[in-house]
Structure formats: C-alpha cells, structure tokens
Short mmCIF file of C-alpha atoms and ligand atoms in Angstrom, two decimals:
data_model
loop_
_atom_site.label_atom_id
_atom_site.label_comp_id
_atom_site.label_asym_id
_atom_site.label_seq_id
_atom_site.Cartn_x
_atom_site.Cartn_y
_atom_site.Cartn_z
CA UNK A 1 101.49 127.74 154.27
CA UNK A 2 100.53 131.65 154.36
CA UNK A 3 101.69 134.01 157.14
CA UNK A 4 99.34 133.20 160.52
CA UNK A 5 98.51 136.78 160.75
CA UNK A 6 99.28 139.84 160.06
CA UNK A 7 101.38 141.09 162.95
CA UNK A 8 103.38 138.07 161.49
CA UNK A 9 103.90 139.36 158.32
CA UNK A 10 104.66 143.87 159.62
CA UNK A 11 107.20 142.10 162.11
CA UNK A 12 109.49 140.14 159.13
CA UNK A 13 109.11 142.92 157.11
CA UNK A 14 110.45 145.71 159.75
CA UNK A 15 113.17 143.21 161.30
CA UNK A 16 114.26 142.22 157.26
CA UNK A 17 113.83 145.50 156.30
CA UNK A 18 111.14 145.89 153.61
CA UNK A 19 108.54 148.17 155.30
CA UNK A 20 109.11 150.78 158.35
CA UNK A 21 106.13 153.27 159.25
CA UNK A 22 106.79 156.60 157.64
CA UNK A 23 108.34 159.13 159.76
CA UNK A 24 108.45 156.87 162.41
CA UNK A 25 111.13 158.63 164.37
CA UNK A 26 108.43 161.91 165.13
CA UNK A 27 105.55 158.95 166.08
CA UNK A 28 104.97 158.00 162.58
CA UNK A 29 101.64 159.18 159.97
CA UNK A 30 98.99 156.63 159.37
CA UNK A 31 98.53 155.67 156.07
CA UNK A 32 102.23 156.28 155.08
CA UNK A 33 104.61 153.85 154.87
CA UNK A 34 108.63 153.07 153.36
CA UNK A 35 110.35 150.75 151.21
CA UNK A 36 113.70 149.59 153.28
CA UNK A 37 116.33 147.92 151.31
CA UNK A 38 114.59 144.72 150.45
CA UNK A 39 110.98 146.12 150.14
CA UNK A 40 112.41 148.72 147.15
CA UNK A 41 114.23 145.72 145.49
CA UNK A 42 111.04 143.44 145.55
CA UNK A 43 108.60 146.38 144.88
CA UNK A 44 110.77 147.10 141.67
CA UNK A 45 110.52 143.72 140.80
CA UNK A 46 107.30 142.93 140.84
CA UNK A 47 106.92 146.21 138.75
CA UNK A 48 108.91 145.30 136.36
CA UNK A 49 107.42 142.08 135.92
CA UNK A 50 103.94 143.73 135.12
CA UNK A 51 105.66 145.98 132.68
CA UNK A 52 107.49 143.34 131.06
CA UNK A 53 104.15 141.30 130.60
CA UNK A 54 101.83 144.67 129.56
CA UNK A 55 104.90 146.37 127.63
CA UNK A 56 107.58 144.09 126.08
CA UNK A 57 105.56 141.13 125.32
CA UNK A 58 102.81 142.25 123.66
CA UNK A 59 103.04 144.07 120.21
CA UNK A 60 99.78 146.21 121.00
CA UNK A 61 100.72 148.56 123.97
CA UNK A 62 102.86 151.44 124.78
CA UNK A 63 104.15 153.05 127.98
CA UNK A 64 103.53 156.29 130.03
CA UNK A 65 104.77 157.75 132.55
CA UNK A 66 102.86 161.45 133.47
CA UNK A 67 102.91 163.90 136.18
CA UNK A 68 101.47 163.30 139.82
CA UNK A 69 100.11 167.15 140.22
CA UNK A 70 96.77 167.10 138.09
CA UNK A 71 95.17 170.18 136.79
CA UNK A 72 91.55 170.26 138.59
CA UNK A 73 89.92 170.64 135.15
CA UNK A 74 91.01 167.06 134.33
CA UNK A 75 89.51 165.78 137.33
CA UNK A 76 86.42 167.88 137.00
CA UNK A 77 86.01 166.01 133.44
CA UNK A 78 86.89 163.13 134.81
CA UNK A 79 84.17 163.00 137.77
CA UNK A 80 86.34 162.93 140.60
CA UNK A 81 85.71 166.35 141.73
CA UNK A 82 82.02 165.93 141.88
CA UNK A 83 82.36 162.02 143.12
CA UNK A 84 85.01 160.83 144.58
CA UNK A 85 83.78 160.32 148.14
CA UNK A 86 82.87 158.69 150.84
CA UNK A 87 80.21 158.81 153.59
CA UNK A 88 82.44 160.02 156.86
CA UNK A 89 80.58 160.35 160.45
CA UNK A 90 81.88 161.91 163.28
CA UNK A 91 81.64 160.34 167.14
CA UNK A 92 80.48 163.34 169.06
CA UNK A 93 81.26 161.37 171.97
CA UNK A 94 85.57 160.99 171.50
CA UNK A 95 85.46 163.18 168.45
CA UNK A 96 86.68 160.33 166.23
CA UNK A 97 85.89 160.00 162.78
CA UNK A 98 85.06 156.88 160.50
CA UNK A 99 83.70 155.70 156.91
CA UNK A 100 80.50 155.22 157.23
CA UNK A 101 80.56 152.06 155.43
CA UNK A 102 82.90 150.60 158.04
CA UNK A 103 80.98 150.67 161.14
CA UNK A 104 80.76 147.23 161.57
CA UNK A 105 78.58 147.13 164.24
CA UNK A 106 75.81 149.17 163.01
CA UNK A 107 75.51 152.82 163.94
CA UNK A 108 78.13 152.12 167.09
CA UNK A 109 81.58 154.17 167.28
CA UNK A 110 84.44 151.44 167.32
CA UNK A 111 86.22 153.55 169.16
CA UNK A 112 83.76 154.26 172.30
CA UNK A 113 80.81 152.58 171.34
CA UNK A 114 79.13 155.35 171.19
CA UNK A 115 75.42 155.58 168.71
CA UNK A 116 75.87 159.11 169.10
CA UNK A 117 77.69 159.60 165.99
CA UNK A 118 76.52 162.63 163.19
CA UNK A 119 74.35 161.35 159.92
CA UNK A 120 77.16 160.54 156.94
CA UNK A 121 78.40 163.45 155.15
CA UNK A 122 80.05 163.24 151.40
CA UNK A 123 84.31 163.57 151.83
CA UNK A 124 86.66 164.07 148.86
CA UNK A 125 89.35 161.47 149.21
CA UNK A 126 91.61 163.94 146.92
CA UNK A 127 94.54 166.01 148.34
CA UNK A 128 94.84 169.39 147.18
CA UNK A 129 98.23 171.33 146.49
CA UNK A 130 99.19 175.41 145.51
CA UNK A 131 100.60 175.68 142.46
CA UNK A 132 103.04 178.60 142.22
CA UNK A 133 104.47 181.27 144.79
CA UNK A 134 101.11 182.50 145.97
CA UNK A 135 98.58 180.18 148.03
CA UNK A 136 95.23 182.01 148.07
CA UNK A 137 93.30 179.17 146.64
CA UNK A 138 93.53 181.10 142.99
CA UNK A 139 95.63 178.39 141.66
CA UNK A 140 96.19 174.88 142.72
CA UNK A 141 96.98 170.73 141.73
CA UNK A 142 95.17 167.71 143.01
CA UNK A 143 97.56 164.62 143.48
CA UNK A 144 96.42 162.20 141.21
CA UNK A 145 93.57 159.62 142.85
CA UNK A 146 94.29 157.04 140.18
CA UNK A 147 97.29 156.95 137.19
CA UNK A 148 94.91 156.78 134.49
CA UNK A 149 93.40 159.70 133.94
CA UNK A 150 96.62 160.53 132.61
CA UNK A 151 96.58 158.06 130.19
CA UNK A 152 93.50 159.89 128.84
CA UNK A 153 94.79 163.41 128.32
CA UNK A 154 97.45 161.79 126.34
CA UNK A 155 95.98 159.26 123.82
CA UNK A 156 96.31 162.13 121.14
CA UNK A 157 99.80 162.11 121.64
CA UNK A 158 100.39 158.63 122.09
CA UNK A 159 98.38 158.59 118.69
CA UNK A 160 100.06 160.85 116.92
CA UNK A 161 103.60 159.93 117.78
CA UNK A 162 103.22 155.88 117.32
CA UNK A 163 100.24 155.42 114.68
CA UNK A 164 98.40 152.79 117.31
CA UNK A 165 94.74 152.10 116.23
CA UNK A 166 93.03 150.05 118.15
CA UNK A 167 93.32 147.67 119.52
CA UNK A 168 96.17 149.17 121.91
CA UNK A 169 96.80 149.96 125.60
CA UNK A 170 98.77 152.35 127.25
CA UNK A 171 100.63 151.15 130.60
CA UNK A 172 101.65 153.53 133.90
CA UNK A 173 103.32 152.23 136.68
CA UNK A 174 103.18 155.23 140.08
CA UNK A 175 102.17 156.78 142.74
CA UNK A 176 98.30 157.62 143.60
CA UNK A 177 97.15 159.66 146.60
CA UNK A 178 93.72 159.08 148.37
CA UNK A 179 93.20 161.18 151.88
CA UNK A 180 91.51 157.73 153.09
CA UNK A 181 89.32 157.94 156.61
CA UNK A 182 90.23 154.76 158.16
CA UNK A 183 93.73 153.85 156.54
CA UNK A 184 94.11 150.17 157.90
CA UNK A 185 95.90 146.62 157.61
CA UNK A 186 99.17 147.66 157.13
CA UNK A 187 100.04 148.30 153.39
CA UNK A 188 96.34 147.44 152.17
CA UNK A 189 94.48 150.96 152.37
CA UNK A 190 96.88 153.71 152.68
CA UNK A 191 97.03 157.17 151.52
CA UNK A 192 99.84 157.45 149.41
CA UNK A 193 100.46 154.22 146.97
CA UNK A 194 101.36 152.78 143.90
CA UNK A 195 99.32 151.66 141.04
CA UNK A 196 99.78 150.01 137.79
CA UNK A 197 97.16 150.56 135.28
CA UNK A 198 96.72 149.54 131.59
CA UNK A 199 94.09 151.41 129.54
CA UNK A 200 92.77 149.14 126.25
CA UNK A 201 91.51 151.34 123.83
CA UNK A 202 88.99 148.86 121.84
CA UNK A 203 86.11 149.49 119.23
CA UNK A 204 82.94 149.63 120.71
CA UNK A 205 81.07 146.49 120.50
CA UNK A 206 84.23 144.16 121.20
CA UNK A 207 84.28 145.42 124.61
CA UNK A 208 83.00 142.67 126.32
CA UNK A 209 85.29 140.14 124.81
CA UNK A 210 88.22 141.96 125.43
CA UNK A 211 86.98 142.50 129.19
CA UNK A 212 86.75 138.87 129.63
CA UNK A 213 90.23 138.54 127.69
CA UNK A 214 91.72 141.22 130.46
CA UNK A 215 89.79 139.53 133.49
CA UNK A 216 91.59 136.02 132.65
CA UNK A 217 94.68 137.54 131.64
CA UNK A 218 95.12 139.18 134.99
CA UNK A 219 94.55 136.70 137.12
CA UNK A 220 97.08 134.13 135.08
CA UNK A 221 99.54 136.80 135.69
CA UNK A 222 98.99 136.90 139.34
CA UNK A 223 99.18 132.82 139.74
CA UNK A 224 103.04 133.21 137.53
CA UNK A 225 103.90 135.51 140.15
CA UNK A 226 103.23 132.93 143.32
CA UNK A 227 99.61 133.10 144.15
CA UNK A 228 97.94 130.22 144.25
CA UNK A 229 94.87 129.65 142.33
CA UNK A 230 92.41 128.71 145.23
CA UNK A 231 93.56 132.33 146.73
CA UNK A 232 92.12 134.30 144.24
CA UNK A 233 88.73 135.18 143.88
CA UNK A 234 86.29 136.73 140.54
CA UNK A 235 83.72 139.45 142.26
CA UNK A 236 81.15 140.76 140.13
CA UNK A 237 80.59 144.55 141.71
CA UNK A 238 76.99 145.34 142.11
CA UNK A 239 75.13 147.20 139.56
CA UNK A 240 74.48 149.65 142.22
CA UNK A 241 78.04 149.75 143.65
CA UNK A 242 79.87 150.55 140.06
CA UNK A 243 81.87 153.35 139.99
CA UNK A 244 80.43 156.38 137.88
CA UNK A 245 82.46 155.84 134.83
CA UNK A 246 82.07 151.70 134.47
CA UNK A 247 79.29 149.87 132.95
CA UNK A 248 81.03 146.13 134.63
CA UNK A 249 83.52 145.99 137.27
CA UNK A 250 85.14 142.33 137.97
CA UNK A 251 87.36 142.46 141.33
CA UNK A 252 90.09 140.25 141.54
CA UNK A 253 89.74 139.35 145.48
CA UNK A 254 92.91 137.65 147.30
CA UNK A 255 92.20 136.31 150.97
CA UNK A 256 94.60 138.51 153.03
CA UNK A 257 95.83 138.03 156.05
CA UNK A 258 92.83 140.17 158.10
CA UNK A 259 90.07 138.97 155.53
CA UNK A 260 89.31 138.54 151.48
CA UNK A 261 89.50 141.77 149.79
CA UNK A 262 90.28 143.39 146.12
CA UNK A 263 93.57 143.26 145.09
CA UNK A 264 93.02 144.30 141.57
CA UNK A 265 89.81 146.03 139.52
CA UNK A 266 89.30 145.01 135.99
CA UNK A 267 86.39 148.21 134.56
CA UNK A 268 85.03 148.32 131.01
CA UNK A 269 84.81 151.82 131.55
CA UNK A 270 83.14 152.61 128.11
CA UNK A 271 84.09 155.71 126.33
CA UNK A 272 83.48 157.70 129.68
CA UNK A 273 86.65 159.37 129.71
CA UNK A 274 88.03 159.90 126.23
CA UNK A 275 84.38 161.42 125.82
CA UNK A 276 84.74 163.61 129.39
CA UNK A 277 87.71 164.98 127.99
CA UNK A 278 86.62 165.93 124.43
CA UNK A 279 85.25 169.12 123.27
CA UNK A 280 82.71 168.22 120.06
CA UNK A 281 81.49 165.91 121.81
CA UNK A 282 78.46 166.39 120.05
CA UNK A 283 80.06 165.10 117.23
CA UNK A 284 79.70 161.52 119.54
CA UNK A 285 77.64 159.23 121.06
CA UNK A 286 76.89 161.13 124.57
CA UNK A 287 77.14 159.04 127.71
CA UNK A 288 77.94 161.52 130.42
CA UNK A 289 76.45 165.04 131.97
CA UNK A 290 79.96 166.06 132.50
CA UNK A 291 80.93 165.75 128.73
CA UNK A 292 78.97 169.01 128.30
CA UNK A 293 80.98 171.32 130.39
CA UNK A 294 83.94 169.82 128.62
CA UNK A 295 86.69 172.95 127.56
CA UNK A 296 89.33 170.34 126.17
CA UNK A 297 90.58 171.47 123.09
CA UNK A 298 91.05 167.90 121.77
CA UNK A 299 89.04 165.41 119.81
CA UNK A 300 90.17 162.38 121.53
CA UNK A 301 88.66 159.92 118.85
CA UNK A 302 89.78 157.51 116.20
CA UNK A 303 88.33 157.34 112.30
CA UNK A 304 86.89 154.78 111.14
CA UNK A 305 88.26 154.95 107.29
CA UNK A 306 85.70 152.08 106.34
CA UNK A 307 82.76 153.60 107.74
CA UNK A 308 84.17 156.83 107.10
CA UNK A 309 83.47 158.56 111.02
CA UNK A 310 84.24 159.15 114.02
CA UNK A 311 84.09 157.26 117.40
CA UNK A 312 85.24 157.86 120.37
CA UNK A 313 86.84 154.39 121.64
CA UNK A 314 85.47 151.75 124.73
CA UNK A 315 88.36 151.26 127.37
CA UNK A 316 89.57 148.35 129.45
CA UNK A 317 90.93 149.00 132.77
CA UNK A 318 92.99 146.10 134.60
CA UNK A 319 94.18 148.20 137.86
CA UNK A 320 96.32 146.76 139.99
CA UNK A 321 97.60 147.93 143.23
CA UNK A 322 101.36 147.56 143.71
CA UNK A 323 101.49 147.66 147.56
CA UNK A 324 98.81 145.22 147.54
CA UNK A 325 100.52 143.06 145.28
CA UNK A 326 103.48 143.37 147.65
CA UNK A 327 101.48 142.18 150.89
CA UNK A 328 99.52 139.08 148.78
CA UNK A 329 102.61 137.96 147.32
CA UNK A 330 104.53 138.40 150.84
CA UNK A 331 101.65 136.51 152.74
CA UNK A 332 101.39 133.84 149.84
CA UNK A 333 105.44 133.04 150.39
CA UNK A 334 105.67 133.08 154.01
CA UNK A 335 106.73 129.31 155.99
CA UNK A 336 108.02 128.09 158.90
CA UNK A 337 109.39 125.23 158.96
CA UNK A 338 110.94 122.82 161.91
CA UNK A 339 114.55 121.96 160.25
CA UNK A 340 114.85 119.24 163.22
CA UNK A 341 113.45 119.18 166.35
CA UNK A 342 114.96 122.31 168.16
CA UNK A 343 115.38 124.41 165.30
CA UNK A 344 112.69 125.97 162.80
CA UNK A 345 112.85 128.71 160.34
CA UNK A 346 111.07 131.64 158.38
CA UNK A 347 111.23 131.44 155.01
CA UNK A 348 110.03 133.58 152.06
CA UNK A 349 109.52 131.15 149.33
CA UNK A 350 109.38 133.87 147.00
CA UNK A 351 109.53 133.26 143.36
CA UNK A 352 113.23 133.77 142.04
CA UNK A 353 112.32 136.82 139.52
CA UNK A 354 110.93 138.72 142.78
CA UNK A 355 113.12 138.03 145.53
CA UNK A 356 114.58 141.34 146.42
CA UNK A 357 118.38 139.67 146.59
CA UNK A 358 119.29 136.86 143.86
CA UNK A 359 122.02 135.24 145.49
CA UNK A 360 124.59 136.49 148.77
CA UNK A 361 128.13 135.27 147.92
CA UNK A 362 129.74 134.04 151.30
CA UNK A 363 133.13 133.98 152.26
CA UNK A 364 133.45 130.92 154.33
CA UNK A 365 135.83 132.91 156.93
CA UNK A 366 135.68 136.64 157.75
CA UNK A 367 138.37 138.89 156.21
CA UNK A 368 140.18 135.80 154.86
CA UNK A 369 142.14 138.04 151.78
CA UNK A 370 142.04 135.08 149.66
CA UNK A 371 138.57 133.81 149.88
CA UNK A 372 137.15 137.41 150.34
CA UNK A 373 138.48 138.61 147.28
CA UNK A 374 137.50 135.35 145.06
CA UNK A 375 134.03 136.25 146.41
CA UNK A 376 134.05 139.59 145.44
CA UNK A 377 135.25 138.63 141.90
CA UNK A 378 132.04 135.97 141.79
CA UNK A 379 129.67 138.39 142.97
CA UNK A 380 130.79 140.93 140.58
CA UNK A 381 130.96 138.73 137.55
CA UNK A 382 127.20 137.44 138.62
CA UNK A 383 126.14 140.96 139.22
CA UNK A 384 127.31 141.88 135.58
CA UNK A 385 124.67 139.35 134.46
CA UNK A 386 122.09 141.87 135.22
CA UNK A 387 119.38 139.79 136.63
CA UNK A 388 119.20 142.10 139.86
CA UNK A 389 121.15 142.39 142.93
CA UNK A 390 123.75 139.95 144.59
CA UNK A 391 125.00 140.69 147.42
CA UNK A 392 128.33 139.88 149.02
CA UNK A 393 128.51 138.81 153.05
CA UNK A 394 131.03 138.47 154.86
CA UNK A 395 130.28 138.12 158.79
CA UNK A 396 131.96 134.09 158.98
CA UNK A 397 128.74 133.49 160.00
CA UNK A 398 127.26 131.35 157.43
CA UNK A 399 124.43 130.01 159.95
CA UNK A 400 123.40 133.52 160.03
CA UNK A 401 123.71 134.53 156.56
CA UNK A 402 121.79 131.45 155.50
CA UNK A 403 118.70 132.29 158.46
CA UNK A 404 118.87 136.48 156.63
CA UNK A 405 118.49 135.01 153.29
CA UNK A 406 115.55 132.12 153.95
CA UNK A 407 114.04 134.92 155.88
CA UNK A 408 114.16 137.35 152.67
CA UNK A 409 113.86 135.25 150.19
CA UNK A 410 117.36 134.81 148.26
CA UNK A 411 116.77 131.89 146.25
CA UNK A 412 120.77 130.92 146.51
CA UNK A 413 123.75 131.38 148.87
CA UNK A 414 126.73 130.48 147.41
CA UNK A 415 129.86 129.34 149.73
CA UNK A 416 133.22 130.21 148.77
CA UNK A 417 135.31 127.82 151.54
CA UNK A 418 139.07 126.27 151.43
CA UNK A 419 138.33 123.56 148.89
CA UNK A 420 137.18 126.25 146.39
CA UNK A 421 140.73 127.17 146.16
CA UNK A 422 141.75 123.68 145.11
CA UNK A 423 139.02 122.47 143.54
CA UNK A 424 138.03 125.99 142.07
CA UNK A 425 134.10 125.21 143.20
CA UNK A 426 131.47 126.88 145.45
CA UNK A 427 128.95 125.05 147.52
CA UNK A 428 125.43 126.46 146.03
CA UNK A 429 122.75 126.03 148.75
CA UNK A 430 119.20 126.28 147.48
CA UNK A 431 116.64 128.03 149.89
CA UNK A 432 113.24 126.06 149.64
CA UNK A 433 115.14 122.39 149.91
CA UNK A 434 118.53 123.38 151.47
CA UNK A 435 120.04 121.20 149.39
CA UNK A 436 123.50 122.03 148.92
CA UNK A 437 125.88 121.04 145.35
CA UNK A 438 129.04 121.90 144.54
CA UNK A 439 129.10 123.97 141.17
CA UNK A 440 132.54 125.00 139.26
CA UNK A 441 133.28 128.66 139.02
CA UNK A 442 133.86 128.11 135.38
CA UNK A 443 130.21 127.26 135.15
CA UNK A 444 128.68 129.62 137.74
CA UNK A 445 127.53 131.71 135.40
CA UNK A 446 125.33 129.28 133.17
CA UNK A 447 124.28 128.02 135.87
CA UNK A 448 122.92 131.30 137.63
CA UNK A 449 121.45 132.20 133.89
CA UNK A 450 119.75 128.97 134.02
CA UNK A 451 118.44 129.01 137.22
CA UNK A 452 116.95 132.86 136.77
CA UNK A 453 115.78 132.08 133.41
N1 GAP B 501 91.65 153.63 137.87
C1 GAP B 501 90.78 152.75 138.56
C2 GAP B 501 91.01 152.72 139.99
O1 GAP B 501 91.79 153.49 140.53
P1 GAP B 501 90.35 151.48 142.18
O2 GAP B 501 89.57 150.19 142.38
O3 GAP B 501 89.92 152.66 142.98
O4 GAP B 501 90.29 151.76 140.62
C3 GAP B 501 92.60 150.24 141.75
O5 GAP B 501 91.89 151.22 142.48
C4 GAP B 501 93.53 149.46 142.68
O6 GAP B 501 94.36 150.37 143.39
C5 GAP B 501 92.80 148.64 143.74
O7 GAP B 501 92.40 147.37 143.27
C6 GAP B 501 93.86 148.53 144.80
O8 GAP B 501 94.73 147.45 144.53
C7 GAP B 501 94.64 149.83 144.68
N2 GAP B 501 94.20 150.79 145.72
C8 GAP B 501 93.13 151.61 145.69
N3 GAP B 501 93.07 152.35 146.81
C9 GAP B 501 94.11 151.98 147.58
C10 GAP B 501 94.60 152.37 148.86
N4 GAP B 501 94.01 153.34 149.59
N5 GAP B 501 95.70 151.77 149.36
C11 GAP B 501 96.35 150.83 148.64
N6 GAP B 501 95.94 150.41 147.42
C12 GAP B 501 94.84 150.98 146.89
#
C-alpha cells in the first residue's frame, strides 16, 4: 500500500525528520525546501545508487561535477535564454499570478475565480546573479536550469583527458534552479532541486537504438529501487510539445500521490548542443539558428578515422529528478499496518540500500555501563563496515525505538539485553515481518554484510 495522500506523506517526513519548509522559522519560501537528518541520508543514497549504476558499473561513462553559476553565453547557445518559458497571467482582480497552462478551469483565477485575468505573457524560469563587486547589470551568472549543459562545455576535456569515443556518457549529480510560477505538491515542482543527468554521446544513426536502450534501462533501475512496475508509466511527448533541442522525448510518469506525472525525461536531443556550442560549425551538419551566433572557441566533434571527417555526435539524455525520486520512492514504501487489534503502525518499507539508517543498536536498559558500552562497541564495529549509518539508542525504550525505526525505515534493530552477556548474542528484529532471531556477536558482522549485500 502507497501513502493515502499527500498530507500523509509532508507529515512523516517533518515529524521523522526528512523534509522541513525552508526558512520556516521567518514563515517559510515556497518552492524551497530542507533535507533533515534522515532526508540527507536517503537523498545521498539514492544518489549514490544512480551513480553507482551510470558510473561504476558500466565501462563506457565518466563523471562530472561543474559549477552552478553559468556564463549567459552558454545558455544563449544553449536556447534557454531565448526559450525557456512559460505562459504566466496575472488576476487583475487579487493580483495573483499563475501558469497559464495550469488554469484548470479554463480562463478562471483559482484563487478568486475571477475571468478577468491578462492574455499569457512569455516568463524566463532562470534566476539571474552579479558576478563580481559591482551590480549594474554589466556582468552577471544564471543558476543553472538543468546540469547538462555543463556536460557540453566540457566533452573536449573529458575527451582529451580520458580518450572516450563513442559510445560514452558523462554523469552529474546537483542542484538546478527554475524561478517556477506555481511551485506545488510538496517536493514535486520546486525552485531549487536536484538533478541527475547522463549525457550518451552516440554516432548519429544509432540514436534511436540507444534511446530505446536508455528508455528501458531507466525504468529497470527505478523498479530495483522499490517502484513497482504497474506505477510507472512510458509517455510519448507530443511532437508539438518537444522541447527545442529534442527530436523524441519519452517521460517516465509515476502516479504520485496528487496525480500521475513525470518523474524522469529520457531526450534524443540530437547534436543540438555540441553543435550550439561549436564555432565551425559550418564545418557540420547544421540543425539550429542559434549555432550561427556561436563564439565558442571549440570544435566539440569526434573524427571519424575510417571515413576520415568530422561529426559532431547525437546525445541521449535520461534526466532524472532527485527530489522526485525521493517523494515516488517515499510514497511507494509507505504502510500501515494493524499489529493487533488496538495497535497499528507506519512503516517505510524502504529498500535496505536506501533507508537513511541501516540498523539502531539498542541497549536493552538506559545507561546500563555494561550493556551501553557492548552496544557502542557493535555499532562501531558495524559502522566500520561502511555500508552507511548505524545509529546507537539508548532511551530503554525499545517500544519506541522500534515505532522511530518502522517509521523511517531501518531495516534492523538490534537488542543488546542481559542474556547477551551470557550468551554473547543480540536479538535482531527485522522491520517488514518483525520477526525477531537471536544472532552471535561473533557473526554480526557476516550477517549485516549479508543482509546489505
Ligand atoms: N536536461 C533536461 C531537463 O532538464 P526536464 O524535463 O526539464 O529536462 C528533468 O527536467 C527532470 O528534472 C524532470 O523529469 C524532473 O524529475 C526534474 N525537475 C524538473 N523541474 C523540476 C522542478 N521544478 N522541481 C523538481 N524537479 C524538477
């Protein structure tokens, strides 16, 4: 079972600590919002899982990671400047303001109901920044819309210092910035996010086959991460709705808690950009208007030795949003459960490589010296294992501790009580069945390896 709704899912995650409203102390900012202690852990994770599966096990990628603060000439090149928009109206009524798009009932404020709103006027999503002591609008840096673009400016160098040919992608994991109208459902559209983006530079002519290869590839990774099959959705985008750099655009939908919507885009986005942001361009097939204003210094292109020229490669985009991994993956794990018939519980049936804590080591009585400190030598041997974080807790209140950890997902509590001084044993309790075994200390840590491997 998914989380009922969505109020559901913001309450767990500010009582559990995973998401608060940013500067929520001064009334908060729409659109912004912070990792707490278990949100960071499980946000890293799920990172690291992408990069593991785009970086270290494949043989044909390498990684990135490049500055937020973009030079407007890249994004000039790149079409943002001239195109990333979208259609705002004012209510002259109560002076709000909306995407045009999102006026569900048609031509109607959804604020005051109102039809007297203004005729839809073009709005760059991108957030401007001086660069340098003196702010008169002489010099400035746009916070990057999307990671990608640069993955672009740096394929020479990526070139040049690894001697890829394509095939090969280049991965970044960070932080994008869109000035969104109507930020809404919680972490889904907000202004300030993470994205992780692969870039597969292939020769043109395979493109298609490697889109389809990326298409299925992504959404296999999203069902090893927890999301069931039935929950995910292939959405062709319109001819008429592509973005200005993609000849085919496959969405990779997820039913959310307020409705089905995209959690991840997989573009062939041709050789738009390498082209944008190369200067003899005439040297290449031309595909854009804006490649002729190009002042990039760089011939971002490979040689073909056999056919003795020069092309500028097709790309492959799979872009996924991290904050909207965060939320599917959240709603996907969500239960309650009755455990008999007075008592139920939350649960986050998380899988074990994303749960924010591992395992909580628990002392079966507070401030006991003897059982405390065998449970801080367990947790520290298990935290030297390096499979993330393990937490020690000692309240006495194992009732407690076991309703925190179902509730954010630890995949193991492990009891340290009298008998483990005898019998040199813990009780391990397992979160989805709450079946509880008793597992020698000697073996604790094969057993943990096991159980995270
Ligand atoms: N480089 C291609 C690109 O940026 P996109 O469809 O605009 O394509 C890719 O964005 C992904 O980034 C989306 O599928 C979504 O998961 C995430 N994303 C985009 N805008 C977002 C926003 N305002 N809030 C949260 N995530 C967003």
């Amino acid at each position: 079972m998914t989380a009922k709704t969505m109020e559901e899912l913001v309450s767990l995650c500010k009582r559990r600590g995973f998401l608060f409203q940013s500067n929520d102390i001064y009334g908060g900012i729409k659109g912004l919002y912070d990792y707490g202690p278990m949100g960071v852990e499980f946000k890293n994770n799920l990172k690291q899982a992408w990069w593991k599966s785009m970086v270290y096990e494949r043989d044909d990628t390498e990684g990135l990671d490049a500055s937020i603060l973009s030079s407007p000439v890249v994004l000039k090149h790149s079409g943002h400047e001239d195109t990333f928009t979208d259609p705002l109206v004012d209510c002259r009524a109560c002076k709000s303001r909306w995407r045009a798009d999102q006026l569900f009932e048609n031509n109607k404020c959804p604020n005051c109901k109102s039809e007297d709103l203004t005729e839809p006027r073009p709005f760059n999503l991108m957030f401007k920044t001086a660069i340098g002591p003196v702010d008169d609008g002489s010099s400035f840096a746009y916070l990057r819309p999307e990671t990608c673009q640069q993955i672009f400016t740096n394929f020479k160098n990526i070139l040049d210092s690894t001697s890829r040919t394509v095939p090969f992608g280049i991965a970044q994991m960070g932080k994008a910035f869109r000035n969104e109208i109507t930020p809404r459902n919680f972490i889904f559209r907000v202004r300030e996010f993470e994205q992780m983006e692969l870039e597969f530079f292939v020769k043109p002519g395979t493109d298609d086959e490697w889109h389809e290869y990326w298409i299925n590839k992504r959404i296999e990774w999203w069902i090893n991460q927890g999301i069931k099959k039935e929950n995910l959705k292939k959405i062709e985008v319109e001819k008429n709705e592509l973005a200005h750099y993609s000849k085919r655009t496959v969405d990779i939908h997820y039913v959310f808690p307020h409705g089905e919507e995209e959690l991840e885009g997989v573009a062939n986005r041709t050789d738009f950009d390498l082209g944008s942001h190369t200067k003899n361009q005439n040297d290449f097939k031309i595909t854009s208007e804006v490649m002729k204003n190009s002042s990039s210094t760089t011939k971002l292109a490979i040689q073909d030795l056999e056919e003795k020229k020069w092309y500028i490669p097709y790309v492959i985009e799979p872009s996924a949003g991290v904050d909207r991994g965060v939320l599917a993956l959240l709603n996907e794990a969500y239960r309650e459960e009755n455990i008999d018939k007075d008592n139920k519980r939350i649960l986050l049936s998380l899988k074990p490589h994303l749960s924010p804590i591992k395992a909580a080591v628990i002392p079966l009585k507070k401030n006991n010296e003897e059982l405390v400190n065998l449970s801080k030598e367990i947790k520290s041997n298990l935290q030297k294992l390096g499979l993330g974080r393990v937490v020690l807790e000692n309240s006495g209140n194992i009732g407690k501790n076991y309703r925190r950890h179902d509730e954010i997902g630890t995949p193991i509590c492990l009891t340290v009580d009298f008998e483990t001084l005898e019998d040199k044993s813990v009780t391990v309790r397992d979160r989805d069945t709450m079946k509880q075994e008793r597992v020698s200390i000697e073996n604790l840590s094969e057993y943990y390896k096991k159980y995270f491997n």
